[in-house]
XYZ file of C-alpha atoms in Angstrom:
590
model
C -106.301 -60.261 -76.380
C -106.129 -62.432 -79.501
C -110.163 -62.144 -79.950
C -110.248 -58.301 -80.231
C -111.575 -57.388 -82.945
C -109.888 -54.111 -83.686
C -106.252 -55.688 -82.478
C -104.517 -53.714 -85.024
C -100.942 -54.081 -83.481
C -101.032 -57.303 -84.278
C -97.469 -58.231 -85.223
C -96.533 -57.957 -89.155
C -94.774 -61.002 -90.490
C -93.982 -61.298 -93.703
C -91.425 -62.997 -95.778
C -89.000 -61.667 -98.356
C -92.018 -61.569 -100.673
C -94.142 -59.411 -98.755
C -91.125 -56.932 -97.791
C -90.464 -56.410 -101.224
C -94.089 -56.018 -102.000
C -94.362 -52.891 -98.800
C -90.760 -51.644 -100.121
C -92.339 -51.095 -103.690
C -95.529 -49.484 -102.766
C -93.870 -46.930 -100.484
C -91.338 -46.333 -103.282
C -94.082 -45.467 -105.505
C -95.676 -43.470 -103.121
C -92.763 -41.332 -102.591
C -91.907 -41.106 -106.417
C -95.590 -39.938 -106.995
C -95.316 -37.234 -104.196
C -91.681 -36.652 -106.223
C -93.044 -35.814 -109.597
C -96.045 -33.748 -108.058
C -93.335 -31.397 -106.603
C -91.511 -30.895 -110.046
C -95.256 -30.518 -111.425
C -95.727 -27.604 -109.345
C -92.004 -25.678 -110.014
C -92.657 -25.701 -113.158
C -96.165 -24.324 -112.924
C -95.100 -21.302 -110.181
C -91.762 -20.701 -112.507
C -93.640 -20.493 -115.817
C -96.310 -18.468 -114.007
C -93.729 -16.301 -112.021
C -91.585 -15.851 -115.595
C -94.745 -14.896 -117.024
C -95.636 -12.086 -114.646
C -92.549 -10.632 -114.921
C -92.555 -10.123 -119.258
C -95.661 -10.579 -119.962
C -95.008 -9.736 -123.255
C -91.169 -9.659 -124.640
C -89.685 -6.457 -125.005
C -92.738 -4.080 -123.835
C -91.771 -3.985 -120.557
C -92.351 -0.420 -119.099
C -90.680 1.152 -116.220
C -92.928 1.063 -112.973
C -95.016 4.267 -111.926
C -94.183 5.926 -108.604
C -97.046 5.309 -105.863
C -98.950 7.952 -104.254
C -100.368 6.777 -100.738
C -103.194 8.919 -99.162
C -103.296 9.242 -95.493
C -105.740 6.700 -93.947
C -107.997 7.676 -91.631
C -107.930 5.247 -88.241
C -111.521 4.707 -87.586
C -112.649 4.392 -90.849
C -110.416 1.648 -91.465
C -111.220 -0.116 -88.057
C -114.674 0.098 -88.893
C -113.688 -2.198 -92.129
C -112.970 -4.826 -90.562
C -115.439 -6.972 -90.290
C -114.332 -8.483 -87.043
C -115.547 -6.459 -83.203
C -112.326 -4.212 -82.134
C -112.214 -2.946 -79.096
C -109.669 0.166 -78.763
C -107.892 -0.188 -75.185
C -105.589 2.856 -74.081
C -102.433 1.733 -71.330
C -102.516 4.093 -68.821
C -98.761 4.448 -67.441
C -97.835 5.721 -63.901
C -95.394 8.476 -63.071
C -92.700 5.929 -63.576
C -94.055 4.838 -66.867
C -95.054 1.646 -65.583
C -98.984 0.191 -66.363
C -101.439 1.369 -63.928
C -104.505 0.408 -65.910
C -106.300 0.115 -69.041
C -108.890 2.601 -70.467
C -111.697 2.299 -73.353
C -111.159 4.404 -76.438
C -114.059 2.874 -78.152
C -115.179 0.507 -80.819
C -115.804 -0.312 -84.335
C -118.744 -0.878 -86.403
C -118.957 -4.606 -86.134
C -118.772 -4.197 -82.302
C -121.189 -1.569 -81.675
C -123.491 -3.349 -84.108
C -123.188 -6.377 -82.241
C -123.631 -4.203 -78.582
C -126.812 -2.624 -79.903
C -128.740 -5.728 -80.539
C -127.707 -7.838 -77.208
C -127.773 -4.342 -74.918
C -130.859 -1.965 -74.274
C -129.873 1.682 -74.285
C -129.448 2.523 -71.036
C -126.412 -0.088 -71.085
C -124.452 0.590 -73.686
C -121.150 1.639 -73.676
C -120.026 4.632 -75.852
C -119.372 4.477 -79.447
C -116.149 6.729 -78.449
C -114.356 8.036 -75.474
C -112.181 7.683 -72.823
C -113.563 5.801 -69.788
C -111.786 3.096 -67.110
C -112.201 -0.318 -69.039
C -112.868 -2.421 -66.030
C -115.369 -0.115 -64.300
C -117.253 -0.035 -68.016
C -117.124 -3.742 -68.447
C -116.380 -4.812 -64.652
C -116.717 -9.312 -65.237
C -114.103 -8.568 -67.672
C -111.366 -7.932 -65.308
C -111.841 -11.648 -63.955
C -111.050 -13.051 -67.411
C -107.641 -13.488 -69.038
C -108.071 -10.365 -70.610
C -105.916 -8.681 -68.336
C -102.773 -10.684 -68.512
C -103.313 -10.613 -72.451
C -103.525 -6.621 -72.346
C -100.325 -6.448 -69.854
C -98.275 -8.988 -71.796
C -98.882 -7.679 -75.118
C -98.159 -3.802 -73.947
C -94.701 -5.431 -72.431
C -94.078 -7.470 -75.205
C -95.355 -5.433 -78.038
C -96.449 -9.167 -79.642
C -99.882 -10.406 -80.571
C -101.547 -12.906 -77.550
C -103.638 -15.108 -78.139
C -106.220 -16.244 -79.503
C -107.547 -17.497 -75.873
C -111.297 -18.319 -74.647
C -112.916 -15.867 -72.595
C -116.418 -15.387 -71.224
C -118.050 -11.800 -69.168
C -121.484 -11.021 -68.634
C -123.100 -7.068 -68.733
C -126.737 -6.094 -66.847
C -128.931 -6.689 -69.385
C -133.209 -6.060 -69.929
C -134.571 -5.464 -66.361
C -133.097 -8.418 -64.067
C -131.631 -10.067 -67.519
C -127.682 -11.273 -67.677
C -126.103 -10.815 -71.608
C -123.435 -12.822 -71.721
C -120.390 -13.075 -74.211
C -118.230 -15.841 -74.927
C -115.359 -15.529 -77.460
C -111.878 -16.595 -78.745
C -110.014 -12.936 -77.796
C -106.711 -11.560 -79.320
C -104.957 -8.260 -78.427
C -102.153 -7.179 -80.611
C -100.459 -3.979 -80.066
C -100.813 -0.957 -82.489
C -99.359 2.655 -82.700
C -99.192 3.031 -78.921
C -102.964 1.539 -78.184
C -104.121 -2.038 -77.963
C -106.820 -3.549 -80.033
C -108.697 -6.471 -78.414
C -111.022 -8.793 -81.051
C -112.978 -11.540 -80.173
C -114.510 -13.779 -82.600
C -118.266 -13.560 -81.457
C -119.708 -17.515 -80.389
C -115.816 -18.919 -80.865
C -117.066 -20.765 -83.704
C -113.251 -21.406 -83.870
C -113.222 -23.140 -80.242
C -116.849 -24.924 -81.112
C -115.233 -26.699 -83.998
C -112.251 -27.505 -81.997
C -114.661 -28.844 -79.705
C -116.607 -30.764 -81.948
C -113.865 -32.698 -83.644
C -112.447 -33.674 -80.095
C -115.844 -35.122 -79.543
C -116.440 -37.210 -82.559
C -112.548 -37.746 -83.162
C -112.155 -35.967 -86.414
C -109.429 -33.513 -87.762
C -108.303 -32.284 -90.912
C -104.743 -31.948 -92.643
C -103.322 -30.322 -95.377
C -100.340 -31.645 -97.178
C -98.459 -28.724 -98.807
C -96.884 -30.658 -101.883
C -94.448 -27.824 -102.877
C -92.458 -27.324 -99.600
C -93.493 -30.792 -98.157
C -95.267 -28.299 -95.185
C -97.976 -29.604 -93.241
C -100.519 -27.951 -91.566
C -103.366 -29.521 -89.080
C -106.152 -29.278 -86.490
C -104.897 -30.283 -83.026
C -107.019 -32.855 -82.790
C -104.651 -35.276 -85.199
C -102.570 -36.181 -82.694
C -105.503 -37.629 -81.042
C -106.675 -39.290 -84.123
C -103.403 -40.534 -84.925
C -102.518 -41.371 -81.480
C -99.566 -39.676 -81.997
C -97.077 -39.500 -78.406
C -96.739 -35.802 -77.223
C -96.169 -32.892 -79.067
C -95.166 -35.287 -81.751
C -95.208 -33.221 -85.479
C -98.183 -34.142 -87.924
C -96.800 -36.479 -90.345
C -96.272 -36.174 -93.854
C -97.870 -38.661 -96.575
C -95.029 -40.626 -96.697
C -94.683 -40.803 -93.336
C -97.975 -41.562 -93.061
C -97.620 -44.638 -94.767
C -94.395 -45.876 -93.355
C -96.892 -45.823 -89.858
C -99.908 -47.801 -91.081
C -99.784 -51.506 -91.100
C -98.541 -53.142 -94.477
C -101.964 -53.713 -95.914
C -103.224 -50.246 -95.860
C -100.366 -48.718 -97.914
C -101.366 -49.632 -100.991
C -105.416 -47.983 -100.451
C -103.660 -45.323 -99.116
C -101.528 -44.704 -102.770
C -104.226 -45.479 -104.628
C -106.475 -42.675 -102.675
C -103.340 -40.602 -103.025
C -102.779 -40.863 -106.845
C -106.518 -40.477 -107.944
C -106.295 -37.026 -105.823
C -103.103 -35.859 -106.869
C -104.050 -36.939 -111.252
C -108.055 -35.578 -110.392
C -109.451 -38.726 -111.099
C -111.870 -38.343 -108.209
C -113.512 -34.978 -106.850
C -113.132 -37.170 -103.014
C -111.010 -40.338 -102.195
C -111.154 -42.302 -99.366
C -109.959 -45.617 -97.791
C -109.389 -46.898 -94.226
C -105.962 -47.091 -92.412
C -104.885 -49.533 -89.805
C -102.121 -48.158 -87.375
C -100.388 -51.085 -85.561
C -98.809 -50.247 -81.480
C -98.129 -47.771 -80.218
C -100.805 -46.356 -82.208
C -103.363 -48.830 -82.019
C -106.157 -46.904 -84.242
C -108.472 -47.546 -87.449
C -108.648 -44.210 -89.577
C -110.865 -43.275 -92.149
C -108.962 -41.511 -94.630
C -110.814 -38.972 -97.113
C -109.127 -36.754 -99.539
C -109.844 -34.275 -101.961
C -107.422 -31.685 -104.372
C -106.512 -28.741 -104.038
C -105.115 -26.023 -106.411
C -105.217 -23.435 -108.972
C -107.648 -23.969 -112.002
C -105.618 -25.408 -114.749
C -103.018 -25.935 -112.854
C -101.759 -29.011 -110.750
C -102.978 -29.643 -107.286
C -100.703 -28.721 -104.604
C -102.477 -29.817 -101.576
C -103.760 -32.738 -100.423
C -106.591 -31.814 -97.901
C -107.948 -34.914 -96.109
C -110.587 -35.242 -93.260
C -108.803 -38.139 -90.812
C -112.000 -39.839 -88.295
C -110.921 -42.368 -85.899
C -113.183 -45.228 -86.430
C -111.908 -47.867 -83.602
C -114.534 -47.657 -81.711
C -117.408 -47.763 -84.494
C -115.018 -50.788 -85.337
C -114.764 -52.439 -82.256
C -118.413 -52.517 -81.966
C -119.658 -53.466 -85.379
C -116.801 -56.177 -84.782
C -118.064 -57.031 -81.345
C -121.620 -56.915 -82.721
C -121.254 -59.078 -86.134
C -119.424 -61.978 -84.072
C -122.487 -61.825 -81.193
C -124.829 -62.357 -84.070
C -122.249 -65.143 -85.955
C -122.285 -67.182 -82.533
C -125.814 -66.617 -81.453
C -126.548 -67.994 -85.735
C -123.973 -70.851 -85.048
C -125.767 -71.580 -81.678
C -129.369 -71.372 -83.384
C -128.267 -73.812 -86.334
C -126.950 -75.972 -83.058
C -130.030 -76.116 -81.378
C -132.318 -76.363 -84.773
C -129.917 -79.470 -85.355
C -130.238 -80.851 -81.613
C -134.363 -80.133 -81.897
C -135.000 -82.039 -85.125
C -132.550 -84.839 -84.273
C -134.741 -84.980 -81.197
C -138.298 -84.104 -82.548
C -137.529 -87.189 -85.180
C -136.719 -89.174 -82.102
C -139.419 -88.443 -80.282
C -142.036 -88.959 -83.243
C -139.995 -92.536 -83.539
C -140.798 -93.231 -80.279
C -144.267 -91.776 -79.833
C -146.054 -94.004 -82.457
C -149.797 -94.491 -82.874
C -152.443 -95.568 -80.816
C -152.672 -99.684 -81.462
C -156.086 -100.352 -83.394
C -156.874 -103.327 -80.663
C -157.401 -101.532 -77.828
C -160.860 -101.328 -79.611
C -161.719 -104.799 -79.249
C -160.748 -104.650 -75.121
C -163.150 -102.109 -74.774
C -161.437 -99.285 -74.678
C -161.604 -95.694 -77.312
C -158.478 -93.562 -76.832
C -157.355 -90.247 -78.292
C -153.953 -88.620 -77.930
C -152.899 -84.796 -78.489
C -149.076 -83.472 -78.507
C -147.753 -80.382 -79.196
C -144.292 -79.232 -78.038
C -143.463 -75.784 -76.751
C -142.121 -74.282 -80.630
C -141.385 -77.622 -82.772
C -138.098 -78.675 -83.458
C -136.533 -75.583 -80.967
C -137.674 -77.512 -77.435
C -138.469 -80.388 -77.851
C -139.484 -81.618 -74.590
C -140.109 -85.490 -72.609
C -143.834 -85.954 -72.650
C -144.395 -89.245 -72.920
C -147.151 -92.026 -73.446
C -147.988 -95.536 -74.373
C -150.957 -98.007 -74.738
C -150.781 -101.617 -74.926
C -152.425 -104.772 -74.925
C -150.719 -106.863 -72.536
C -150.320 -110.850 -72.643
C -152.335 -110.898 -69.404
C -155.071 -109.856 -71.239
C -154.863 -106.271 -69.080
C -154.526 -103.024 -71.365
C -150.979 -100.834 -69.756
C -152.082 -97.170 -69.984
C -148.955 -94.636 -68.881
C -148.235 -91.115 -69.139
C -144.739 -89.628 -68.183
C -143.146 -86.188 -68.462
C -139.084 -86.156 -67.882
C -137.032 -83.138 -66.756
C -136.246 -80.241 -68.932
C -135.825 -80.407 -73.213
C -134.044 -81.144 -76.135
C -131.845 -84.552 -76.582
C -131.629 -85.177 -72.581
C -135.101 -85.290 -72.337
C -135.924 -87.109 -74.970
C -133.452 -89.570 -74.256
C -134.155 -90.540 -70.739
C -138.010 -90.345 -71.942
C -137.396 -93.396 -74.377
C -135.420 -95.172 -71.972
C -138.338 -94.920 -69.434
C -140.846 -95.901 -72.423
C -138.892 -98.402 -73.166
C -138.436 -99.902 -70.261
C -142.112 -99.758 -68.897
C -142.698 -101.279 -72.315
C -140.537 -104.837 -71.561
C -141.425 -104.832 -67.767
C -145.173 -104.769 -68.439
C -144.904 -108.227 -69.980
C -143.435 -109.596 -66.779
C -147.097 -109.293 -65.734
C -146.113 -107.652 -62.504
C -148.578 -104.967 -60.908
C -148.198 -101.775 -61.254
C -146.823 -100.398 -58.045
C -143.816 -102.838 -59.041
C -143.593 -101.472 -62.626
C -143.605 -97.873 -61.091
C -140.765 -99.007 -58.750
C -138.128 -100.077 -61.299
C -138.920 -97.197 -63.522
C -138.166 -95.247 -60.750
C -134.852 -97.605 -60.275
C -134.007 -96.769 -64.579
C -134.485 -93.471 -63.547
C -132.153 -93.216 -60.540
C -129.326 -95.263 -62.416
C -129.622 -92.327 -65.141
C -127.960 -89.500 -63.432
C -128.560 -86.977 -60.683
C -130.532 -84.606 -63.468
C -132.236 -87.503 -64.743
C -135.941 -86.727 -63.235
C -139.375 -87.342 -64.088
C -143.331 -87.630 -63.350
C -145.406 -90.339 -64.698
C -148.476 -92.269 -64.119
C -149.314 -95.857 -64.695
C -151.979 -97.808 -65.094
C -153.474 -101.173 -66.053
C -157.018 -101.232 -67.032
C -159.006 -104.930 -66.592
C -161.523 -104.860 -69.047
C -163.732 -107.764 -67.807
C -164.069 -105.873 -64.504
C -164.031 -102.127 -66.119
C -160.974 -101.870 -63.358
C -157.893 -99.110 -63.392
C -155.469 -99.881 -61.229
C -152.995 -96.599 -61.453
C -149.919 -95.307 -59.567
C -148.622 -91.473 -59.199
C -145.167 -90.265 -59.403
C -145.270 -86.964 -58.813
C -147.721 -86.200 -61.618
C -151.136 -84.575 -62.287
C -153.721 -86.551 -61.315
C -156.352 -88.091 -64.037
C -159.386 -86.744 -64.190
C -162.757 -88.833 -64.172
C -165.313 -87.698 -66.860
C -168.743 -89.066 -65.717
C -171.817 -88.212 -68.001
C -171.629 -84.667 -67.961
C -169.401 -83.983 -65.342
C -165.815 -84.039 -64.353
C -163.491 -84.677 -61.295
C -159.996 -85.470 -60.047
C -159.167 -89.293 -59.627
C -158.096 -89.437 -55.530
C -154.742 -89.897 -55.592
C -153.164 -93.383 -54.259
C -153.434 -94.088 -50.159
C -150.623 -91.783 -48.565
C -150.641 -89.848 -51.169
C -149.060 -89.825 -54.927
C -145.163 -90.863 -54.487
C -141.837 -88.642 -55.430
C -140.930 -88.329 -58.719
C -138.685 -90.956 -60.930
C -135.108 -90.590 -60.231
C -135.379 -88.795 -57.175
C -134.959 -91.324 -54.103
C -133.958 -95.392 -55.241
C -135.795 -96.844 -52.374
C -139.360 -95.196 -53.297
C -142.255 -97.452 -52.940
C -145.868 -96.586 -54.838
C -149.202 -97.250 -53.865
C -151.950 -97.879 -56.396
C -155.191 -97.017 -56.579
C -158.179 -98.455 -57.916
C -161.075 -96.314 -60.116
C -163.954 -99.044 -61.369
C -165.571 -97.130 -64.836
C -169.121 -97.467 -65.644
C -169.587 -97.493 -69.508
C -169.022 -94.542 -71.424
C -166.502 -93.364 -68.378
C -163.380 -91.303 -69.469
C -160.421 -90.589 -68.177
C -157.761 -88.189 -68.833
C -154.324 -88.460 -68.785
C -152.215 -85.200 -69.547
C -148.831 -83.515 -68.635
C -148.788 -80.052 -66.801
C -147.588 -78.427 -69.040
C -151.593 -78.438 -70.679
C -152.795 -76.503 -67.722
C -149.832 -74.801 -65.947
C -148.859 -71.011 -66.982
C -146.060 -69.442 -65.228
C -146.922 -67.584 -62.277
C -150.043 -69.194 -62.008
C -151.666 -71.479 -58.951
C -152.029 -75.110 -59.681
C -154.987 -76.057 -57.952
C -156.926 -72.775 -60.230
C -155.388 -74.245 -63.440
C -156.743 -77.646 -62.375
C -159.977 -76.481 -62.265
C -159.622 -74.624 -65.492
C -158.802 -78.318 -67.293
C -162.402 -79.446 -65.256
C -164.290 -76.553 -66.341
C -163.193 -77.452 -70.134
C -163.582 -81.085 -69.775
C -167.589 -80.075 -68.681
C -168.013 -77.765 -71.295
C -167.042 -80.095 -73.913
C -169.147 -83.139 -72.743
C -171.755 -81.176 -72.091
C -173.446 -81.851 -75.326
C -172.517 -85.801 -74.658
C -169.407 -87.165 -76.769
C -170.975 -89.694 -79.477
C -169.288 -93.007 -79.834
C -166.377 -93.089 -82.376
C -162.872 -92.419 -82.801
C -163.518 -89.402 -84.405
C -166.003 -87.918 -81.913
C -163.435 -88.535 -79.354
C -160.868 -86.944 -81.232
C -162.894 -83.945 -82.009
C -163.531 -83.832 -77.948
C -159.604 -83.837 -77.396
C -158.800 -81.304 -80.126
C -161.304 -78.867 -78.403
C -160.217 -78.895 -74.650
C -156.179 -79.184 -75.772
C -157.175 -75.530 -77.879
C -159.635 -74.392 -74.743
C -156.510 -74.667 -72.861
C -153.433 -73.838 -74.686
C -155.151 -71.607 -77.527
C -153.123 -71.733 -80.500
C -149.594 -72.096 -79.371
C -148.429 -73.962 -76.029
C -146.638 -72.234 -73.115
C -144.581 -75.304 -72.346
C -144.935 -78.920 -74.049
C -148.516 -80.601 -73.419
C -149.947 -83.888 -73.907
C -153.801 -85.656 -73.297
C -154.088 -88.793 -73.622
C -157.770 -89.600 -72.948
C -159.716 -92.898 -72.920
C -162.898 -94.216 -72.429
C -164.814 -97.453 -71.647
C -166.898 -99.168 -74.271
C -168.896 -102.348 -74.881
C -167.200 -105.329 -76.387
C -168.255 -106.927 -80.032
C -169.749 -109.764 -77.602
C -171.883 -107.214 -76.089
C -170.273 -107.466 -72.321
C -168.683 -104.159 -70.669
C-alpha cells in the first residue's frame, strides 16, 4: 500500500551519513540516561550518609522499643478499604468444608448501611455460613480465591467479581468489585475495591488506546499499565521497554524528538514534554509521547512518567481526510480552469446580435445565463444573420452535457450552420448536414436545435425541429406553441446519419414575436414538460399584456422579465431566449 498514509514500516534507507547521524543520537540518549543514574547515587548516598550522622560525633545509642498489643478490630476498622472477615471451616480430617462470616469493618458496614435497608443487613459481627448470608456470592470466583489462598497461604487476586443482595421491596443491590483475599492469623480477609475504579481505568485506556509508564532511572526498572503492549504493539508477553530501547524501536526520525522530550524532563526545563513516535513493522503504530518528572524536591528526578496514546487511527484519518480535500481542491482548480477556458470560448463564439437585422424588419433580443458561470458551462447555442439571399437565418441549438465537450461540438455546429447558410440551400437541407457534422463527431456528440429562415418581403418563417422545444408565437396579447413540422419534429443531431427534416411554415403579421429558447429555461427536474410549457406561455402573456412598445430596449426589458419569471435569480440548468419580432421597414413595407 504505497498511498497509506500512516505506512510507518516503510523501509529506512539511509547512507553512511544518516547511520552516523541515528548512531549519535542514540549515543546521547543513552549517555544522558547514564549521567542521570550517577545524579541520583549521589543524591540517595549523600542523603543515606546523612541519616546515619546527622551530626559528627553526637551520635547516641538507639532506645529500646516498647510495642503495645494491638487490638484486631480496631485496626481493621482503619483501613479504609471494606474487609470482610471469612472463617475456614475444616472437616474431621482437617480438610475445607466451608467458609463462615466473622464480620466486617467500618468501611464495609458503612458502605452496607447505605445500599441495604435494615431488615437486610448482615451483622456487624458473628459467626454465620457465608454463602447462605450472601448466597450470589458463591457463583463468583470468590470461592476458588478463598480455597486457594487457605491452601496456599498466598494473597489471590485482585480479580473482578459481581453478586447481587434483596434489596428495598422487589429492588436488586448489586456489587461489582476488584476482590483480594489474603490469608491472616488463621482467618481470611476478603477486600474489594468498591466500583473497581481500578478495572474502569483499565477499561478505559483499552478503549481509547492509552497507557502510562514509568521509567525508574536508578535501577533502570520499569513499571506499566497493561495496555502498553497494545499501544506499542508489542508481540506477546513481550517486557515494556526501557527509554533506550524505546528509541532503538522507533523509526530514525523520531529519535531525536524523543531525546529532546527526554532531556528537557530529565534537566526540568518543562513541567510536560511531548512529541510523536513512529514505530516501523512489526509494530506499525504512531504514538504520542508525553512526559513529565518525577522526584524528590531539590533533588534530581528519578522517573520519567509518560502517558503513551496510539494515534494511528486519528492519523490515518486526518491523513485520509487532508488528501480527499487536496484532490477534491486539485479537481476544483481543474474544472474552474476547464469552465473559464470554456466560458471564454463560448462568449467568443456567442457574439452580438448584428445591428442589420433592423433594416430587414426584424427586432431581436437574446438572454444567456449558464447553470453557475465558469463551473458548467453548458452548449446553448444561437445565431442571427443576414444572408446573401436576402433571407435573415435564425437558429437555436442546445448540445449534450457541459464544460469543453459541449462547447466544442456547439461551435462546430455554429460554425458550420454559419458557412452552409450561404450555400442558399433551404432549411430542411441545412438541418440535414448539421445533423451529418453531428454524427461524424462521436457517439456522445448529441444535440437539439431549431432553424429557421425568415423572408422579410413575405413576413415568412420557414423553421425545422430537431428534437427541440418548439417556438412559441406571441400574437397581440396572447401566446401559443408554433405546430411542429408535418410528421412531427425530427431526432436529435448526431443521433441517426440518414435523418431527414421537414419544415414548417409560420407567416407573422406585424408586431408578431417569436421565441426561441433552450429547455433548460422551463424544465426543473422532476417536473412534466408539457406543465412547464405552459408556465413559459403563462409568462410570455403576462408580460405582453401591457403591449411591448417598439424598441430594442422595450424588447429587452420584455426578455429580462420572463427569463427572471422563469428561472428567478439563479438557473437550474443553462437557459437561453432568443426572441424576435416583425417590424416595418424604413420604406414603410412589412
Amino acid at each position: 500500500m504505497a498511498d497509506d498514509p500512516v505506512r510507518v514500516g516503510a523501509p529506512y534507507v539511509a547512507g553512511a551519513s544518516g547511520n552516523e547521524r541515528l548512531h549519535r543520537r542514540l549515543h546521547a540518549l543513552e549517555t544522558l540516561l547514564a549521567e542521570q543514574r550517577s545524579r541520583i547515587a549521589r543524591y540517595v548516598t549523600d542523603r543515606s550518609a546523612l541519616a546515619q550522622d546527622p551530626v559528627p560525633g553526637a551520635r547516641t545509642p538507639p532506645r529500646p522499643l516498647s510495642l503495645p498489643e494491638i487490638p484486631t478490630w480496631e485496626l481493621l476498622d482503619a483501613l479504609p478499604l471494606p474487609v470482610m472477615v471469612v472463617l475456614p471451616e475444616r472437616g474431621a480430617k482437617g480438610s475445607v468444608t466451608g467458609f463462615s462470616y466473622m464480620g466486617q469493618n467500618a468501611a464495609a458496614w458503612d458502605y452496607c448501611v447505605h445500599r441495604f435497608p435494615p431488615e437486610r443487613l448482615p451483622p456487624r459481627t458473628g459467626a454465620a455460613p457465608l454463602f447462605e448470608l450472601f448466597p450470589t456470592l458463591g457463583d463468583t470466583v470468590v470461592p476458588r480465591m478463598l480455597a486457594e489462598a487457605h491452601r496456599t497461604g498466598r494473597p489471590q487476586g485482585p480479580e473482578a467479581a459481581e453478586w447481587s443482595l434483596p434489596g428495598r421491596g422487589e429492588g436488586t443491590v448489586r456489587l461489582s468489585g476488584g476482590v483480594r483475599v489474603a490469608p491472616c492469623a488463621g482467618v481470611l480477609l476478603l477486600t474489594w475495591e468498591r466500583g473497581s475504579s481500578a478495572r474502569r481505568s483499565r477499561a478505559s485506556q483499552h478503549l481509547v488506546r492509552v497507557s502510562w509508564v514509568d521509567w525508574n532511572l536508578g535501577d533502570g526498572s520499569v513499571e506499566a499499565s497493561a495496555e502498553l503492549r497494545d499501544v506499542l504493539g508489542l508481540p506477546g508477553r513481550q517486557p515494556p521497554p526501557g527509554l533506550l530501547e524505546l528509541a532503538r524501536m522507533v523509526v530514525p526520525t523520531s529519535v531525536l524528538p524523543l531525546y529532546r522530550a527526554v532531556r528537557a524532563v530529565l534537566l526540568r526545563e518543562q513541567e510536560v514534554a511531548e512529541c510523536e513516535l513512529r514505530l516501523p513493522p512489526p509494530y506499525n503504530r504512531i504514538v504520542r509521547f508525553v512526559a513529565e518528572p518525577v522526584g524528590p524536591g531539590g533533588g534530581p528526578v528519578w522517573t520519567v512518567r509518560a502517558v503513551l496514546h496510539d494515534v494511528t487511527e486519528d492519523r490515518r484519518s486526518r491523513a485520509l481526510a487532508e488528501r480527499a480535500v487536496a484532490e477534491a481542491r486539485a479537481q476544483r482548480e481543474r474544472a474552474d480552469t476547464v469552465a473559464e477556458v470554456a466560458e471564454r470560448l463560448r462568449k467568443a463564439v456567442l457574439p452580438s446580435l448584428p445591428a442589420e437585422l433592423a433594416r430587414h424588419g426584424i427586432e431581436t433580443s437574446v438572454s444567456y445565463h449558464a447553470e453557475a458561470p465558469t463551473v458548467r458551462v453548458g452548449g446553448d447555442w444561437y445565431k442571427t444573420r443576414v444572408l446573401p439571399t436576402g433571407q435573415v437565418l435564425v437558429a437555436i441549438g442546445d448540445a449534450r452535457g457541459h464544460g469543453l465537450d459541449a462547447v466544442t461540438l456547439m461551435a462546430k455546429l455554429r460554425y458550420a450552420l454559419t458557412g452552409l447558410a450561404f450555400t442558399g440551400e433551404p432549411v430542411e437541407l441545412l438541418t440535414s448536414w448539421l445533423n451529418a457534422v453531428a454524427c461524424d463527431d462521436g457517439d456522445e456528440s448529441t444535440a437539439t436545435a431549431v432553424v429557421g429562415h425568415y423572408s422579410p418581403d413575405l413576413g415568412l418563417l420557414r423553421w425545422t425541429c430537431a428534437g427541440h422545444p418548439q417556438p412559441v408565437l406571441v400574437h397581440g396579447r396572447r401566446a401559443r406553441r408554433l405546430d411542429p413540422p408535418p410528421g412531427g419534429p425530427g431526432l436529435p443531431l448526431g443521433v441517426l446519419p440518414d435523418e431527414k427534416y421537414v419544415a414548417a411554415e409560420t407567416f407573422l403579421d406585424p408586431g408578431d414575436m417569436v421565441l426561441l429558447y433552450s429547455d433548460g429555461l422551463v424544465e426543473h427536474r422532476a417536473s412534466d414538460p408539457d406543465r412547464d410549457a405552459e408556465r413559459l406561455l403563462r409568462a410570455a402573456e403576462t408580460y405582453a399584456h401591457a403591449g411591448i412598445p417598439p424598441g430594442d430596449e422595450a424588447l429587452d426589458a420584455y426578455v429580462r422579465d420572463v427569463v427572471r419569471h422563469l428561472t428567478g435569480p439563479q438557473p437550474g440548468d443553462d437557459s437561453t431566449l432568443l426572441a424576435f419580432r416583425r417590424i416595418r421597414t424604413e420604406h414603410g413595407g412589412c
